PDB file of C-alpha atoms in Angstrom:
ATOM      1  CA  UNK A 236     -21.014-196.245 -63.117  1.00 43.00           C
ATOM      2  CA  UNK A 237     -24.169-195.037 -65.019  1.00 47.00           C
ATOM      3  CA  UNK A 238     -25.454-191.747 -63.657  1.00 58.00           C
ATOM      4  CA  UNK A 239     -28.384-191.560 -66.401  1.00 66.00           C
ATOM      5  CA  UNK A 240     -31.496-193.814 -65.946  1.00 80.00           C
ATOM      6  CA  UNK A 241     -34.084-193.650 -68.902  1.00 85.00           C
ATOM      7  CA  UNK A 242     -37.145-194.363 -68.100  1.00 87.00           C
ATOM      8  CA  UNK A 243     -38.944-196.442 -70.017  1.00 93.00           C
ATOM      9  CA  UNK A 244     -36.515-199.123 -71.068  1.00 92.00           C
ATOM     10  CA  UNK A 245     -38.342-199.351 -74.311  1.00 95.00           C
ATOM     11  CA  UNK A 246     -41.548-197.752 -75.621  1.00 96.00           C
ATOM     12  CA  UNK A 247     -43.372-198.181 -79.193  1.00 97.00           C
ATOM     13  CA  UNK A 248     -45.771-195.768 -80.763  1.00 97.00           C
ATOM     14  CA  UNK A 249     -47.639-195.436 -83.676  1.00 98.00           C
ATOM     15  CA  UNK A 250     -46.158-192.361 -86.414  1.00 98.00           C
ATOM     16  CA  UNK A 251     -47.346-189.370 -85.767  1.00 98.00           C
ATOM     17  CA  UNK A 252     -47.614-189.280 -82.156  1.00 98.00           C
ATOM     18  CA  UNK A 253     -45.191-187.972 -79.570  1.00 98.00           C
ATOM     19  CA  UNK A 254     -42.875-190.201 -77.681  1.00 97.00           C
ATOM     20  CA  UNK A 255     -41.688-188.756 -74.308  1.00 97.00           C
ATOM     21  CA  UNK A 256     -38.273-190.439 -72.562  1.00 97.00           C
ATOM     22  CA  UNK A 257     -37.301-188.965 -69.063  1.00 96.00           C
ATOM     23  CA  UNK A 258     -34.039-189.692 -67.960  1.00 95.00           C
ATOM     24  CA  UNK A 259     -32.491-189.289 -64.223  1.00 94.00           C
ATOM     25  CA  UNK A 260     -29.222-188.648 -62.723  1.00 92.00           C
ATOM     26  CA  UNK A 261     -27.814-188.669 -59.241  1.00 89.00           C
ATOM     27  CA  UNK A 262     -24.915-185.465 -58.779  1.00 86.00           C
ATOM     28  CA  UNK A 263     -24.783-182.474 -60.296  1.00 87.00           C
ATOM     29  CA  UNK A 264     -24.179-181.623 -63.630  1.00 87.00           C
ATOM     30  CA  UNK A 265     -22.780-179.109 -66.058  1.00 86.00           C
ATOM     31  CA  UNK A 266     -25.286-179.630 -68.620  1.00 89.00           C
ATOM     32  CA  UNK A 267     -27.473-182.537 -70.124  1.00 92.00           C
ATOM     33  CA  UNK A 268     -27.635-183.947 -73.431  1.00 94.00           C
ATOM     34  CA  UNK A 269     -29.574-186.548 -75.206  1.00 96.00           C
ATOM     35  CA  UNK A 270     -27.700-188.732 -78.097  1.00 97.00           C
ATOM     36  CA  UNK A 271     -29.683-191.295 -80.893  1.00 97.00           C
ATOM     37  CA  UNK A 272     -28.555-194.176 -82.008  1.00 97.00           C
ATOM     38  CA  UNK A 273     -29.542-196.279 -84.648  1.00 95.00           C
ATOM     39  CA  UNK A 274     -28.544-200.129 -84.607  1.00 91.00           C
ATOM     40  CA  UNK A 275     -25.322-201.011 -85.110  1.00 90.00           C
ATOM     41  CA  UNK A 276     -23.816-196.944 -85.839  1.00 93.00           C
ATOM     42  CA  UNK A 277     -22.120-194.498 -83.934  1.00 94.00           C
ATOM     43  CA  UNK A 278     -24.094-191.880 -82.176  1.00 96.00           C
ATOM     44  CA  UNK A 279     -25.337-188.534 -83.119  1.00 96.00           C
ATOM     45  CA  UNK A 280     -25.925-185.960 -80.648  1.00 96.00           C
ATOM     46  CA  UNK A 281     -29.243-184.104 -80.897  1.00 97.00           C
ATOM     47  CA  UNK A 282     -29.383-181.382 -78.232  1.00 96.00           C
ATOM     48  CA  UNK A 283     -27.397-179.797 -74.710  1.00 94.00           C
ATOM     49  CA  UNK A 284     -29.346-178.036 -72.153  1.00 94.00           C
ATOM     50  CA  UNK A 285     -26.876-176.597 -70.011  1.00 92.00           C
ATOM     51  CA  UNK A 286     -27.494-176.338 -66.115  1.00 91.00           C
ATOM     52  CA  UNK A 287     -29.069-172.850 -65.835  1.00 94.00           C
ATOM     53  CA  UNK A 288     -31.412-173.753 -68.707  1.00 96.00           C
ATOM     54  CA  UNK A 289     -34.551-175.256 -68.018  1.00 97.00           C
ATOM     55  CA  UNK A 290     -36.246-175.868 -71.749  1.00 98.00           C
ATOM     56  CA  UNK A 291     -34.805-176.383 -74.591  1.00 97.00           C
ATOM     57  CA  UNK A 292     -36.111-176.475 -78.722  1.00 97.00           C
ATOM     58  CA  UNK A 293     -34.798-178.091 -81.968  1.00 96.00           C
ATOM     59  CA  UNK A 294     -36.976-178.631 -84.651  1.00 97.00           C
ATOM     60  CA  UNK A 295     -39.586-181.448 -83.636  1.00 98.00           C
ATOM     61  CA  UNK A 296     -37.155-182.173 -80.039  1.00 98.00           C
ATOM     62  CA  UNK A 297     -38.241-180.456 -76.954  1.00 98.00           C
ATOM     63  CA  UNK A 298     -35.727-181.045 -73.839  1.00 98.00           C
ATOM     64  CA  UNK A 299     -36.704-180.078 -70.329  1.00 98.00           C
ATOM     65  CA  UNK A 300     -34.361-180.230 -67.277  1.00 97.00           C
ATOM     66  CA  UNK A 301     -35.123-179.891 -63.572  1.00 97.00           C
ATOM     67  CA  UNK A 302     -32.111-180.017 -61.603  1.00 95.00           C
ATOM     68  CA  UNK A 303     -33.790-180.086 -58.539  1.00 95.00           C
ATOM     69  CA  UNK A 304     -35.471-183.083 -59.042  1.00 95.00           C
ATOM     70  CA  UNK A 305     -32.315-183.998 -61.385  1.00 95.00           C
ATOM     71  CA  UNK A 306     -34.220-185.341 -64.355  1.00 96.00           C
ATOM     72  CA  UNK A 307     -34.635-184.143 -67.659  1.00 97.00           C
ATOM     73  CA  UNK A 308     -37.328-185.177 -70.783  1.00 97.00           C
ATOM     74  CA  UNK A 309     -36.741-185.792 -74.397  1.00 98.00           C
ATOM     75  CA  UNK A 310     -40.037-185.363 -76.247  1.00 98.00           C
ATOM     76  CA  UNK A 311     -40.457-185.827 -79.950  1.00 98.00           C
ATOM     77  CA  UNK A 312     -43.388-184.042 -81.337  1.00 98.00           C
ATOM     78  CA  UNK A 313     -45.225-186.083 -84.142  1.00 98.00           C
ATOM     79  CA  UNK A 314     -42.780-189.190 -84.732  1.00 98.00           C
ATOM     80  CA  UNK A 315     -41.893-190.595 -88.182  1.00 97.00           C
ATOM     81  CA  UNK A 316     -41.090-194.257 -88.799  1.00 97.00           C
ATOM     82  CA  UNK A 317     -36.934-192.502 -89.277  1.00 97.00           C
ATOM     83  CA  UNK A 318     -37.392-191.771 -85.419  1.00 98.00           C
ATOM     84  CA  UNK A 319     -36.554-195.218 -84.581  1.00 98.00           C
ATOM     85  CA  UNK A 320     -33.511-195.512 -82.617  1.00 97.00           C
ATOM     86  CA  UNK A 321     -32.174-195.979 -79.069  1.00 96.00           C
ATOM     87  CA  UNK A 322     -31.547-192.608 -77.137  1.00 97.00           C
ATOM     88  CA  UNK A 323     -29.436-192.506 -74.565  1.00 96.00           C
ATOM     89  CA  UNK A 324     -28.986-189.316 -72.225  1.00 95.00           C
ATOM     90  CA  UNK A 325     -25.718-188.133 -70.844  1.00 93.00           C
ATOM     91  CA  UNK A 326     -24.157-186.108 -68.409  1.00 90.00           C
ATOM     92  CA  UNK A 327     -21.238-184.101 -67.469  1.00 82.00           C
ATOM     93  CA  UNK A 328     -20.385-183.686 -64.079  1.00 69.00           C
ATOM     94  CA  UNK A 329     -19.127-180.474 -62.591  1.00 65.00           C
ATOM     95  CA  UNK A 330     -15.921-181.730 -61.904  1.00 64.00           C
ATOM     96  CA  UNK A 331     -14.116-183.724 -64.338  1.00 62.00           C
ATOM     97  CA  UNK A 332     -14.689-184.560 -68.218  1.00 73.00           C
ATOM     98  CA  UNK A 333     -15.977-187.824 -68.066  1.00 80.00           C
ATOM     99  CA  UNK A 334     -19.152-187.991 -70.023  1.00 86.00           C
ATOM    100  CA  UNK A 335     -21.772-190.421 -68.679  1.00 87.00           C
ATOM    101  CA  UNK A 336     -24.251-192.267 -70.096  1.00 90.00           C
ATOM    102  CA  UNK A 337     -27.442-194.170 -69.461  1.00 90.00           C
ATOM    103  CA  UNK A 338     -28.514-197.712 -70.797  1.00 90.00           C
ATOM    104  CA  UNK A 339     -31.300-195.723 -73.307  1.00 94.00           C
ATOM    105  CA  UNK A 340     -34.449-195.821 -74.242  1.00 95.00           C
ATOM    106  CA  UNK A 341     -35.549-197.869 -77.793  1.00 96.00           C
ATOM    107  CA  UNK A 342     -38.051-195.957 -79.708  1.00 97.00           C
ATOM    108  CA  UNK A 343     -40.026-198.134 -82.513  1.00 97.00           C
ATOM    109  CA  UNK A 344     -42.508-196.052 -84.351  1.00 98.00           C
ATOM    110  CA  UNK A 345     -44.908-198.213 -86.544  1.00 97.00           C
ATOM    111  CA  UNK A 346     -45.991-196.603 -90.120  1.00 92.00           C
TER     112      UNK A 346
ATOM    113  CA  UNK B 183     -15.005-184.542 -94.971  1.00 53.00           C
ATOM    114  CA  UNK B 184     -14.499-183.634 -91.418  1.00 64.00           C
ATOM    115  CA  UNK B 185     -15.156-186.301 -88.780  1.00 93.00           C
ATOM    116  CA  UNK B 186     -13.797-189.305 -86.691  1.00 97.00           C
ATOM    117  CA  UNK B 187     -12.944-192.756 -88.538  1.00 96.00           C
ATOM    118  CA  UNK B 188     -12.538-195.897 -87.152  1.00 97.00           C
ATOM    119  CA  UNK B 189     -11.463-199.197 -88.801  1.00 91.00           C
ATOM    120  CA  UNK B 190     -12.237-201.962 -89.247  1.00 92.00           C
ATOM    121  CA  UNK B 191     -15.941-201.919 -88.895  1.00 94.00           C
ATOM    122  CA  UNK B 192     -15.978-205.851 -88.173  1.00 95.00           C
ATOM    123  CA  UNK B 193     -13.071-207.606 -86.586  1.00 95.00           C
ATOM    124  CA  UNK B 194     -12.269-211.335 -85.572  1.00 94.00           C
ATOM    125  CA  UNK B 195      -9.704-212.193 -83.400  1.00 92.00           C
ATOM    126  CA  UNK B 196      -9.001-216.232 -81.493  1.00 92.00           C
ATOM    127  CA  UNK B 197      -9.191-215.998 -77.823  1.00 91.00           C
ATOM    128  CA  UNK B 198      -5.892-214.701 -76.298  1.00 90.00           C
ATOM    129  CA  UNK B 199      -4.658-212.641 -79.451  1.00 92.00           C
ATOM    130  CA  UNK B 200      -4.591-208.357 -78.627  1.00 94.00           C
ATOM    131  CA  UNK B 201      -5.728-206.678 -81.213  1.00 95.00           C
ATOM    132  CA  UNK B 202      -5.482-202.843 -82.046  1.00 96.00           C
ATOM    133  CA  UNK B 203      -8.380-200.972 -82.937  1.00 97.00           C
ATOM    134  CA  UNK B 204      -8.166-197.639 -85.377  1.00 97.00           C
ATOM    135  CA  UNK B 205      -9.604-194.368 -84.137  1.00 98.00           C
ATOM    136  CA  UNK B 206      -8.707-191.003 -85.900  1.00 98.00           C
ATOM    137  CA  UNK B 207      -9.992-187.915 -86.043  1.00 97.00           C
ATOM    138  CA  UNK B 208      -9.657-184.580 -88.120  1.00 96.00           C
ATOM    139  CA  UNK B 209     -11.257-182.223 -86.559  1.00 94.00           C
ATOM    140  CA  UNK B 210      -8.735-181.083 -84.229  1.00 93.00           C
ATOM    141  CA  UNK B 211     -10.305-181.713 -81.194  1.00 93.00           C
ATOM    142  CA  UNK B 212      -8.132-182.263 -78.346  1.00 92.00           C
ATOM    143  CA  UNK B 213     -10.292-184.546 -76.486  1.00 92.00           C
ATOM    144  CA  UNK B 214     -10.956-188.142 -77.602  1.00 95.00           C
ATOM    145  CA  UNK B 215     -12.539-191.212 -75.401  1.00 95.00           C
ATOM    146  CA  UNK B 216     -13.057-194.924 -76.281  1.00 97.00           C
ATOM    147  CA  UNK B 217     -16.646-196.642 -74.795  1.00 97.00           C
ATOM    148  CA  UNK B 218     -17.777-199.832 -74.675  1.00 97.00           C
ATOM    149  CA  UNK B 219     -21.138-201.187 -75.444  1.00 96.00           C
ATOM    150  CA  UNK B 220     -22.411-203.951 -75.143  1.00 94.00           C
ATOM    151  CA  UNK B 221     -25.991-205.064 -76.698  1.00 88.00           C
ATOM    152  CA  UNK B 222     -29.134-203.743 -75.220  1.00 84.00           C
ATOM    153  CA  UNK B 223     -26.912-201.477 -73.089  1.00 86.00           C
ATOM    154  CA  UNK B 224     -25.468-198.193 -72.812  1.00 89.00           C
ATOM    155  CA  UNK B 225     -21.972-196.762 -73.305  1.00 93.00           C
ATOM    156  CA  UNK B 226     -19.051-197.475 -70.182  1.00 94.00           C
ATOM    157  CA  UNK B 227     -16.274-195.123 -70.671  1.00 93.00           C
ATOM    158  CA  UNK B 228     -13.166-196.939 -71.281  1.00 96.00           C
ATOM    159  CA  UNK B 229      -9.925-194.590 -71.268  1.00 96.00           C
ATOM    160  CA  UNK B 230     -10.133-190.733 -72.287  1.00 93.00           C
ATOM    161  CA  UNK B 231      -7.404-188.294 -73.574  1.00 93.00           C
ATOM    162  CA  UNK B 232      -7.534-184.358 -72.951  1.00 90.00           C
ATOM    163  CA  UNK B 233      -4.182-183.471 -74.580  1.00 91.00           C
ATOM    164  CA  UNK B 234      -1.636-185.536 -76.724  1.00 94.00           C
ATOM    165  CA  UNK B 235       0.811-187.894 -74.800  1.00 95.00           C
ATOM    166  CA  UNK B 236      -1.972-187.837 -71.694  1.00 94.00           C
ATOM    167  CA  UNK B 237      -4.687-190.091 -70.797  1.00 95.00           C
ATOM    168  CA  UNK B 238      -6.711-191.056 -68.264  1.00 93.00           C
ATOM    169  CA  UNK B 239      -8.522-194.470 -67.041  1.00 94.00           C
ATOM    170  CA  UNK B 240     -12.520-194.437 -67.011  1.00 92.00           C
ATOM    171  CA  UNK B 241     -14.720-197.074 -65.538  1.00 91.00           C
ATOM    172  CA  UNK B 242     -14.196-200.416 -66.824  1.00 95.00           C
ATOM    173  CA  UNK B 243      -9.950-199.939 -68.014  1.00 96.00           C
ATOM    174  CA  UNK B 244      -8.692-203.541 -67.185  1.00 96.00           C
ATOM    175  CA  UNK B 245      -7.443-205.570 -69.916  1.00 96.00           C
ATOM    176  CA  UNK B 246      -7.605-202.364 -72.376  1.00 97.00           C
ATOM    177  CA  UNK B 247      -4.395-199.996 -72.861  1.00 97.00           C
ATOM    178  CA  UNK B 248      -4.157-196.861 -75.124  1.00 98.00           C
ATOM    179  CA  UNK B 249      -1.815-194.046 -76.984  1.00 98.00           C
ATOM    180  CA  UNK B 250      -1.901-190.691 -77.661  1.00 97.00           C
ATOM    181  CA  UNK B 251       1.381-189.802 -79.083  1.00 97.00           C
ATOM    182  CA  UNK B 252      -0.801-187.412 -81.868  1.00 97.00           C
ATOM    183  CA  UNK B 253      -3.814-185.036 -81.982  1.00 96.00           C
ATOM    184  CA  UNK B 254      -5.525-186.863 -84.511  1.00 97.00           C
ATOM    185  CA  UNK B 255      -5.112-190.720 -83.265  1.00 98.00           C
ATOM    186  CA  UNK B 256      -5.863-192.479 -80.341  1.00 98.00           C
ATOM    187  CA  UNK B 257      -5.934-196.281 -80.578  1.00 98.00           C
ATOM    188  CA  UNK B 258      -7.241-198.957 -77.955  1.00 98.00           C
ATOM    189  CA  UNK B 259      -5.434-201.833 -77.715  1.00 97.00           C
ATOM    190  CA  UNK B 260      -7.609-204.917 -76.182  1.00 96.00           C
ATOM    191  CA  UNK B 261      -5.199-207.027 -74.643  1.00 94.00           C
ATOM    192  CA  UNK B 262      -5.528-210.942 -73.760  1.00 90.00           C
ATOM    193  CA  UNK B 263      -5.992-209.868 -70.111  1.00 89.00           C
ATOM    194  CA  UNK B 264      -9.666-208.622 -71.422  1.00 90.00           C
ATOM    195  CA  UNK B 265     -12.028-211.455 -70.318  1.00 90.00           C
ATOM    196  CA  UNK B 266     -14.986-210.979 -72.171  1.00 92.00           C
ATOM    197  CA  UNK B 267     -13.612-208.502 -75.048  1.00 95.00           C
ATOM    198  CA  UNK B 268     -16.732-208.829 -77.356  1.00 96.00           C
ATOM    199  CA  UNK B 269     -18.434-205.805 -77.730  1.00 96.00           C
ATOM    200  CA  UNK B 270     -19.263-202.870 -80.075  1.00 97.00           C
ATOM    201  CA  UNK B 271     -16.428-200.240 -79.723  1.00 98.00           C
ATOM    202  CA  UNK B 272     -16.989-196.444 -79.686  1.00 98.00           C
ATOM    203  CA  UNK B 273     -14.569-193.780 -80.232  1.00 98.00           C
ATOM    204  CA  UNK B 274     -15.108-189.999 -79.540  1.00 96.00           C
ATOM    205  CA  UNK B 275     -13.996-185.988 -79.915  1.00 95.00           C
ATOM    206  CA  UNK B 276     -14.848-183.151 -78.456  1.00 92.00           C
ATOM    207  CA  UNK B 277     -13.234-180.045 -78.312  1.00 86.00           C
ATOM    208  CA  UNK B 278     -10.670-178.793 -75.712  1.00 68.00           C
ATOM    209  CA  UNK B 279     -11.876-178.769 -72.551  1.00 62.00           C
ATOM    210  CA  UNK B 280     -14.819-177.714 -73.008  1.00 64.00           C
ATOM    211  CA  UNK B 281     -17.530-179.997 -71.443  1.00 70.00           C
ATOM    212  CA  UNK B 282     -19.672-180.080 -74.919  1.00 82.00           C
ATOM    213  CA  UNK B 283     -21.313-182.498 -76.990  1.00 88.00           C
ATOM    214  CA  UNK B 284     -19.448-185.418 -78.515  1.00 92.00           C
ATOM    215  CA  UNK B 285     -18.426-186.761 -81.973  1.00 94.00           C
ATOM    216  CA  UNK B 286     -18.723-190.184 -82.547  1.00 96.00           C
ATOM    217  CA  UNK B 287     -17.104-192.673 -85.000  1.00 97.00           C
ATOM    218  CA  UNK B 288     -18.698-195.158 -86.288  1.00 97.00           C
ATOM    219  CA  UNK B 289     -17.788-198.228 -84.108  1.00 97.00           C
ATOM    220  CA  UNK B 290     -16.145-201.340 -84.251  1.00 97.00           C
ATOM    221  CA  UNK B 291     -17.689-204.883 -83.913  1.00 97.00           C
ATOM    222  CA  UNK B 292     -14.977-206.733 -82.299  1.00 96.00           C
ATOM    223  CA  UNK B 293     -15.599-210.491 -82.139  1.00 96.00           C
ATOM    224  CA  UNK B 294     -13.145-212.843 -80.264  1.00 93.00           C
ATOM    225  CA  UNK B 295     -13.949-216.745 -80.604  1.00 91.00           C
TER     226      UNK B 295
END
């Protein structure tokens, strides 16, 4: 079962602009966090926002989370050709310590 | 280097063959899962360990079987029972119980012709 749903599928940009991926999920949650992936590798995790939290900062990432509309935002803040990658967010229910993922969003940023 | 290996990268197996694929770790995390992916899609939990000699099925188990008789390994088996085993293979840590962020291996390509 996939509890995250990025939205959009797939989205291309030109460098230096931001790229914004929301993601949505159906119970409730212990905390939120957004992975990359770049083709064909493992994947990295870039930032948790925990339940209580509602914003969240790491270098050029900004995460929100509303929990009452259960969806969250990944925004990268002036995007480098590097930035391309799938992200995928995930979530950890409040029972349980299954991790789950959505199907991700692919990110192409054109020098 | 501390992190979680897994070998081969590429493997090729003939239809109706099991084959074992490699996960360890060395970070001491007690935690470790195995997901599948498959292209243009996102991870499906597979089987997931909390402790050593204890694991527990996750969404899509059939055809797959594990071990955890140490910390630091946790192999999936993909048995002949699997009916469409090709896929990219993920393996994963995480500390204790905690319900942090995870560690990912590299992956393994598993082909089966």
């Amino acid at each position: 079962s996939q509890q995250g749903e990025e939205d959009p599928q797939a989205l291309s940009i030109q460098e230096g602009e931001n790229a914004t991926m929301n993601c949505s999920y159906k119970t409730s949650i212990n905390n939120l966090q957004w992975y990359r992936q770049n083709s064909g590798r493992g994947l990295v995790h870039l930032i948790l926002i925990r339940s209580n939290e509602r914003e969240k900062h790491s270098g050029r990432l900004r995460v929100t989370l509303d929990t009452s509309k259960k969806s969250s935002s990944l925004l990268i803040t002036a995007s480098r050709a590097a930035d391309t990658a799938s992200y995928f967010c995930a979530t950890d229910g409040t029972g349980g310590f299954k991790t789950i993922f959505g199907a991700g969003t692919r990110l192409f940023v054109k020098a | 280097d501390g992190g979680i290996t897994q070998s081969p990268k590429y493997l090729f197996r003939k239809e109706g063959q099991n084959v074992t694929l490699s996960c360890e770790q060395n970070l001491n995390h007690d935690a470790m899962y195995w997901y599948r992916q498959d292209p243009g899609q996102g991870l499906r939990l597979i089987y997931y360990s909390q402790i050593v000699n204890d694991f527990q099925k996750g969404d899509i188990a059939e055809g797959y079987s594990v071990s955890r008789e140490k910390k630091e390994s946790f192999p999936l088996t993909v048995t002949s029972a699997q009916k469409n085993p090709t896929a990219f293979y993920l393996c994963a840590s995480r500390p204790g119980t905690t319900r942090d962020e995870q560690y990912f291996g590299p992956g393994t390509r598993l082909t089966v012709t």
